[in-house]
């Protein structure tokens, strides 16, 4: 039995956001990034929705990729961090996955593999993020080495931007130049994440890799998803399971973190940090009920949280409270809680239902 807590994924909004990415990078092909359970939206249903509209799907782990293959998704799938062993390399190639190669060991595993057919591989170059990738001056030799392997049909290069969310910072230009200079003629390139897609036209490369924007959250603090033309990928709701009227002088929840200062109506909602709602969300964090804005009052606990519904007297037991979604931007909840939309979405662990809605939403 469900407790009424639910995630509704707006498939049409995901499609809209993908088209928005495509409109920002009209000369690039698109890897739709569906790692981390499609940023909490459900790997397979999201992959089925986005695969027909994109040029490929990108995931972080071999397990995620195998899951896509098992679900019958047979198009291009990229492993963003490549593999972690010779065995994994063999498994990945047997399923026709596209490998990112970011250190020489991975190239050795590839060179030792039997492949059903030659594959395209992506040499990752570290242009300043300093997380993964070979150094730019090593790249030309490695590209030639890869091109000489019988397992390889095509070598492409990629890099990852560290500061593309800051349109003023010239590091992105430096990174793009380093990648382009390290790439041999004829190799396709892939540079841009969501921030690169949205803010760096002309530096995106032949293939872009949008993730967060597909789910309707912003890649850049200070630029709202709405102003970027993005629509919420999901709405998270939970029902009101209790209501009470409180008087000044009382306090709410653990530690009495919310002090009642004037008569108020308080609703208890079936959503807590065990569902992935951030415990750090303070008093005043936005939510909505019956289309009206309301705010958190009191500390978030494991299975419940409390909201001030004084301004919505018609709020009733069982009413769904939107914790984030089409009305309450996930980015606002994230900001209030000292984090980013990415984390709230990817950590979601709702004990309830996940529904997939095709409803077309009209937003101004
Ligand atoms: C996760 C990831 C992306 C997507 O980044 P967003 O900021 O979510 O758009 C792109 N490229 C790589 C290598 C990634 O790991």
XYZ file of C-alpha atoms and ligand atoms in Angstrom:
379
model
C 0.000 0.000 0.000
C 1.308 3.364 -0.980
C 1.364 6.194 1.539
C 0.455 8.586 -1.254
C 3.917 10.005 -1.667
C 4.763 10.209 -5.323
C 7.015 11.351 -8.104
C 5.402 12.244 -11.394
C 7.826 12.453 -14.279
C 6.715 14.796 -17.056
C 7.913 13.029 -20.153
C 6.797 15.805 -22.437
C 8.778 18.328 -20.444
C 11.853 16.129 -20.848
C 11.297 16.168 -24.611
C 10.865 19.927 -24.560
C 14.116 20.338 -22.632
C 15.973 18.087 -25.053
C 14.673 20.144 -27.962
C 15.831 23.252 -26.110
C 19.327 21.778 -25.863
C 19.230 20.968 -29.567
C 18.144 24.504 -30.396
C 21.142 25.866 -28.475
C 23.562 23.542 -30.274
C 22.050 23.208 -33.750
C 25.281 21.977 -35.324
C 25.987 19.311 -32.714
C 24.730 15.838 -32.089
C 23.398 15.095 -28.625
C 24.265 12.515 -26.029
C 21.335 12.659 -23.621
C 22.901 12.050 -20.207
C 20.811 9.561 -18.214
C 23.308 8.563 -15.513
C 22.314 8.345 -11.841
C 18.937 6.810 -12.661
C 18.324 9.657 -15.124
C 19.019 12.186 -12.370
C 16.419 10.420 -10.237
C 13.733 10.302 -12.937
C 14.031 6.572 -13.727
C 16.671 5.251 -16.114
C 14.697 3.081 -18.496
C 11.512 5.138 -18.937
C 13.555 8.290 -19.489
C 15.916 6.509 -21.870
C 12.947 5.225 -23.875
C 11.582 8.761 -24.057
C 14.813 10.484 -25.057
C 16.511 7.857 -27.220
C 14.302 8.444 -30.278
C 14.970 12.199 -30.167
C 18.693 12.179 -29.369
C 21.768 10.704 -31.038
C 22.757 8.546 -28.098
C 22.536 8.030 -24.347
C 25.345 8.582 -21.858
C 25.724 6.833 -18.495
C 28.371 6.658 -15.783
C 28.588 2.938 -15.091
C 28.614 -0.341 -16.947
C 25.620 -1.538 -14.905
C 23.536 1.378 -16.108
C 24.530 0.668 -19.693
C 23.720 -3.036 -19.390
C 20.359 -2.094 -17.958
C 19.642 -0.060 -21.093
C 20.667 -2.930 -23.354
C 18.490 -5.345 -21.357
C 15.558 -2.992 -21.800
C 16.032 -3.303 -25.536
C 17.676 0.062 -26.170
C 20.095 -0.809 -28.920
C 21.300 2.632 -30.069
C 24.559 4.360 -29.163
C 25.364 4.304 -25.446
C 28.448 5.976 -24.023
C 30.210 5.077 -20.773
C 31.282 8.498 -19.528
C 34.078 7.179 -17.317
C 34.920 4.143 -19.390
C 35.548 0.826 -17.680
C 37.500 -0.163 -14.575
C 38.949 -3.514 -15.684
C 39.819 -5.705 -18.650
C 36.746 -7.842 -17.963
C 34.446 -4.832 -17.970
C 36.025 -3.664 -21.211
C 35.263 -7.007 -22.820
C 31.667 -6.887 -21.531
C 31.181 -3.323 -22.698
C 32.426 -4.014 -26.191
C 30.349 -7.167 -26.468
C 27.304 -4.899 -25.933
C 28.525 -2.309 -28.408
C 28.998 0.401 -25.798
C 31.137 3.417 -26.613
C 34.054 3.759 -24.237
C 35.595 6.872 -22.863
C 39.318 6.231 -22.459
C 40.885 8.524 -19.899
C 44.043 6.696 -18.898
C 46.520 4.458 -20.759
C 45.531 1.330 -18.853
C 42.084 1.489 -20.420
C 43.727 1.593 -23.834
C 45.739 -1.526 -22.955
C 42.518 -3.349 -21.935
C 40.947 -2.354 -25.243
C 43.979 -3.486 -27.246
C 43.748 -6.919 -25.603
C 40.045 -7.363 -26.389
C 38.228 -9.378 -28.984
C 35.468 -7.257 -30.455
C 32.512 -8.312 -32.578
C 33.031 -5.240 -34.757
C 35.352 -2.231 -34.609
C 34.032 0.517 -32.346
C 34.161 4.252 -31.888
C 36.076 5.346 -28.782
C 36.335 8.691 -27.010
C 39.743 9.808 -25.789
C 39.226 12.074 -22.815
C 41.621 14.972 -22.507
C 42.208 16.866 -19.272
C 42.059 20.522 -20.278
C 41.907 21.922 -16.755
C 39.174 20.172 -14.797
C 41.889 17.835 -13.431
C 39.619 14.956 -12.653
C 39.897 12.599 -15.631
C 41.769 12.559 -18.903
C 45.175 12.428 -20.527
C 47.241 15.584 -20.838
C 46.768 17.537 -24.068
C 50.380 17.006 -25.189
C 49.965 13.218 -24.946
C 46.786 13.196 -26.976
C 48.077 13.189 -30.582
C 50.257 10.112 -29.991
C 47.457 8.300 -28.191
C 45.012 9.122 -30.976
C 47.421 7.651 -33.530
C 47.963 4.608 -31.326
C 44.209 4.089 -31.039
C 43.717 4.568 -34.772
C 46.158 1.732 -35.379
C 44.158 -0.759 -33.286
C 42.048 -3.293 -35.140
C 39.337 -2.915 -32.461
C 38.888 0.764 -33.257
C 36.862 2.146 -36.087
C 36.892 5.807 -35.137
C 38.601 7.950 -32.512
C 36.833 10.986 -31.112
C 38.006 13.292 -28.347
C 36.231 14.819 -25.417
C 36.806 17.074 -22.457
C 34.714 18.389 -19.587
C 34.235 22.039 -18.680
C 34.969 23.091 -15.106
C 33.432 26.569 -15.139
C 30.996 26.722 -18.021
C 28.294 27.893 -15.595
C 30.168 31.202 -15.360
C 29.666 32.953 -18.696
C 32.245 35.590 -17.701
C 35.093 33.200 -16.964
C 37.481 32.619 -19.864
C 38.570 29.188 -18.644
C 35.970 27.640 -20.924
C 37.591 29.282 -23.948
C 41.001 28.007 -22.848
C 39.647 24.489 -22.352
C 37.984 24.465 -25.773
C 41.181 25.660 -27.451
C 43.307 23.053 -25.681
C 40.921 20.300 -26.777
C 40.770 21.477 -30.371
C 44.561 21.836 -30.603
C 45.118 18.369 -29.139
C 42.649 16.728 -31.546
C 43.862 15.397 -34.902
C 41.983 16.412 -38.055
C 39.013 14.209 -38.794
C 38.305 13.337 -35.144
C 34.900 14.331 -33.796
C 34.906 16.276 -30.526
C 32.596 16.511 -27.524
C 32.857 19.374 -25.056
C 29.675 20.806 -23.619
C 27.637 19.790 -20.588
C 24.369 21.673 -19.960
C 26.145 24.897 -19.016
C 28.310 24.632 -22.123
C 25.223 24.072 -24.265
C 23.376 27.035 -22.779
C 26.141 29.593 -22.373
C 28.926 28.758 -24.830
C 27.638 28.702 -28.398
C 30.472 27.890 -30.754
C 32.494 25.992 -28.100
C 30.243 22.965 -27.893
C 31.954 20.527 -30.237
C 30.435 17.959 -32.600
C 28.622 16.167 -29.778
C 27.135 17.836 -26.704
C 26.345 16.101 -23.420
C 23.445 17.840 -21.662
C 22.324 16.313 -18.381
C 20.693 18.527 -15.768
C 18.936 20.797 -18.267
C 17.012 17.823 -19.645
C 15.454 17.469 -16.217
C 14.458 21.101 -15.997
C 16.922 22.265 -13.366
C 19.525 24.947 -13.827
C 23.229 24.246 -14.304
C 24.047 27.775 -13.130
C 23.205 29.287 -9.783
C 21.655 32.659 -10.460
C 20.006 31.661 -13.743
C 16.622 30.074 -13.111
C 15.461 27.104 -15.127
C 12.383 29.089 -16.167
C 14.440 31.944 -17.576
C 16.494 29.366 -19.488
C 13.279 28.047 -21.043
C 13.375 24.729 -19.182
C 10.405 22.847 -17.746
C 10.324 20.695 -14.622
C 11.200 17.062 -15.274
C 9.331 15.848 -12.236
C 6.849 16.881 -9.599
C 7.359 15.466 -6.118
C 4.253 15.415 -3.964
C 3.181 13.943 -0.649
C -0.167 14.060 1.110
C -1.145 15.951 4.205
C -1.537 13.308 6.933
C -2.451 15.624 9.832
C -3.555 19.208 10.441
C -3.575 21.256 13.618
C -4.011 24.822 14.813
C -1.270 26.251 16.983
C -1.088 29.287 19.222
C 1.707 31.783 19.800
C 4.313 30.525 22.222
C 4.262 26.961 20.907
C 7.030 25.446 18.829
C 7.075 22.784 16.107
C 8.999 19.527 15.795
C 12.436 18.425 16.954
C 14.304 21.091 18.852
C 11.362 23.450 18.535
C 13.107 24.947 15.528
C 9.992 26.840 14.443
C 8.472 29.180 17.024
C 4.827 29.996 16.543
C 4.333 33.769 16.663
C 0.725 34.146 15.585
C -2.133 31.673 15.358
C -1.279 29.237 12.593
C -2.473 26.146 10.785
C 0.158 23.466 10.442
C 0.055 20.500 8.059
C 2.121 17.364 8.543
C 3.227 15.858 5.228
C 4.351 12.292 4.394
C 7.810 13.212 3.170
C 11.094 13.111 5.006
C 14.811 12.824 4.568
C 14.500 9.054 4.150
C 12.688 9.908 0.904
C 15.540 12.142 -0.191
C 14.065 15.461 0.885
C 16.951 17.500 2.315
C 17.087 17.627 6.102
C 18.862 20.950 5.818
C 15.795 22.635 4.322
C 15.146 25.490 6.748
C 11.970 27.232 7.894
C 10.610 29.152 4.919
C 11.631 26.665 2.209
C 8.940 26.847 -0.488
C 6.264 24.219 -1.173
C 2.734 24.462 -2.582
C -0.733 23.156 -1.795
C -3.900 23.665 -3.828
C -1.864 25.836 -6.155
C -0.922 28.213 -3.328
C 2.599 28.850 -2.087
C 3.317 27.641 1.448
C 6.516 27.243 3.455
C 8.241 24.709 5.659
C 7.924 25.313 9.383
C 10.039 23.160 11.677
C 12.746 20.616 11.094
C 12.455 17.947 8.411
C 12.352 14.523 10.060
C 12.875 11.051 8.644
C 9.364 10.366 7.339
C 7.559 13.663 7.794
C 7.854 17.369 7.479
C 5.593 20.230 8.496
C 4.342 23.187 6.494
C 2.582 26.372 7.449
C -0.766 26.298 5.632
C -2.327 29.257 7.445
C -2.742 31.051 4.127
C -4.623 28.090 2.593
C -7.546 27.482 4.972
C -9.157 25.014 2.585
C -6.124 22.671 2.812
C -7.472 19.276 3.867
C -6.262 15.858 4.938
C -5.015 13.933 1.934
C -4.257 17.016 -0.155
C -1.060 16.570 -2.120
C 1.661 19.013 -1.185
C 4.136 19.812 -3.939
C 7.652 19.698 -2.527
C 9.163 20.586 -5.881
C 8.068 20.414 -9.479
C 6.161 22.502 -11.950
C 5.179 25.065 -9.353
C 8.067 24.984 -6.899
C 11.443 24.950 -8.682
C 13.715 22.221 -7.323
C 16.509 24.769 -7.573
C 14.800 26.978 -4.969
C 14.516 24.098 -2.517
C 18.156 23.255 -3.229
C 19.326 26.800 -2.724
C 17.466 27.122 0.568
C 19.120 23.869 1.673
C 22.646 24.833 0.661
C 22.908 22.482 -2.292
C 22.095 22.238 -6.005
C 19.177 20.733 -7.908
C 21.476 17.974 -9.199
C 21.939 16.578 -5.699
C 18.282 16.660 -4.693
C 17.217 14.915 -7.888
C 19.990 12.321 -7.944
C 19.540 11.399 -4.262
C 15.792 11.039 -4.409
C 14.703 7.821 -2.711
C 10.960 8.196 -2.430
C 9.060 5.449 -0.664
C 6.046 5.703 -2.873
C 4.993 5.636 -6.463
C 6.736 6.855 -9.550
C 4.346 7.775 -12.328
C 5.069 8.841 -15.867
C 2.838 11.498 -17.287
C 2.429 12.503 -20.893
C 0.386 15.533 -19.976
C 1.447 18.497 -21.979
C 1.840 21.427 -19.648
C 1.414 24.955 -20.755
C 3.785 27.425 -19.217
C 4.206 31.053 -20.018
C 27.297 14.246 -15.847
C 28.107 14.629 -17.024
C 27.590 15.488 -17.993
C 26.266 16.211 -17.824
O 26.483 17.353 -17.028
P 25.286 18.380 -16.686
O 25.945 19.458 -15.919
O 24.308 17.613 -15.872
O 24.735 18.810 -17.987
C 28.338 15.722 -19.133
N 29.557 15.144 -19.289
C 30.092 14.335 -18.374
C 31.434 13.744 -18.608
C 29.401 14.052 -17.207
O 29.953 13.251 -16.292
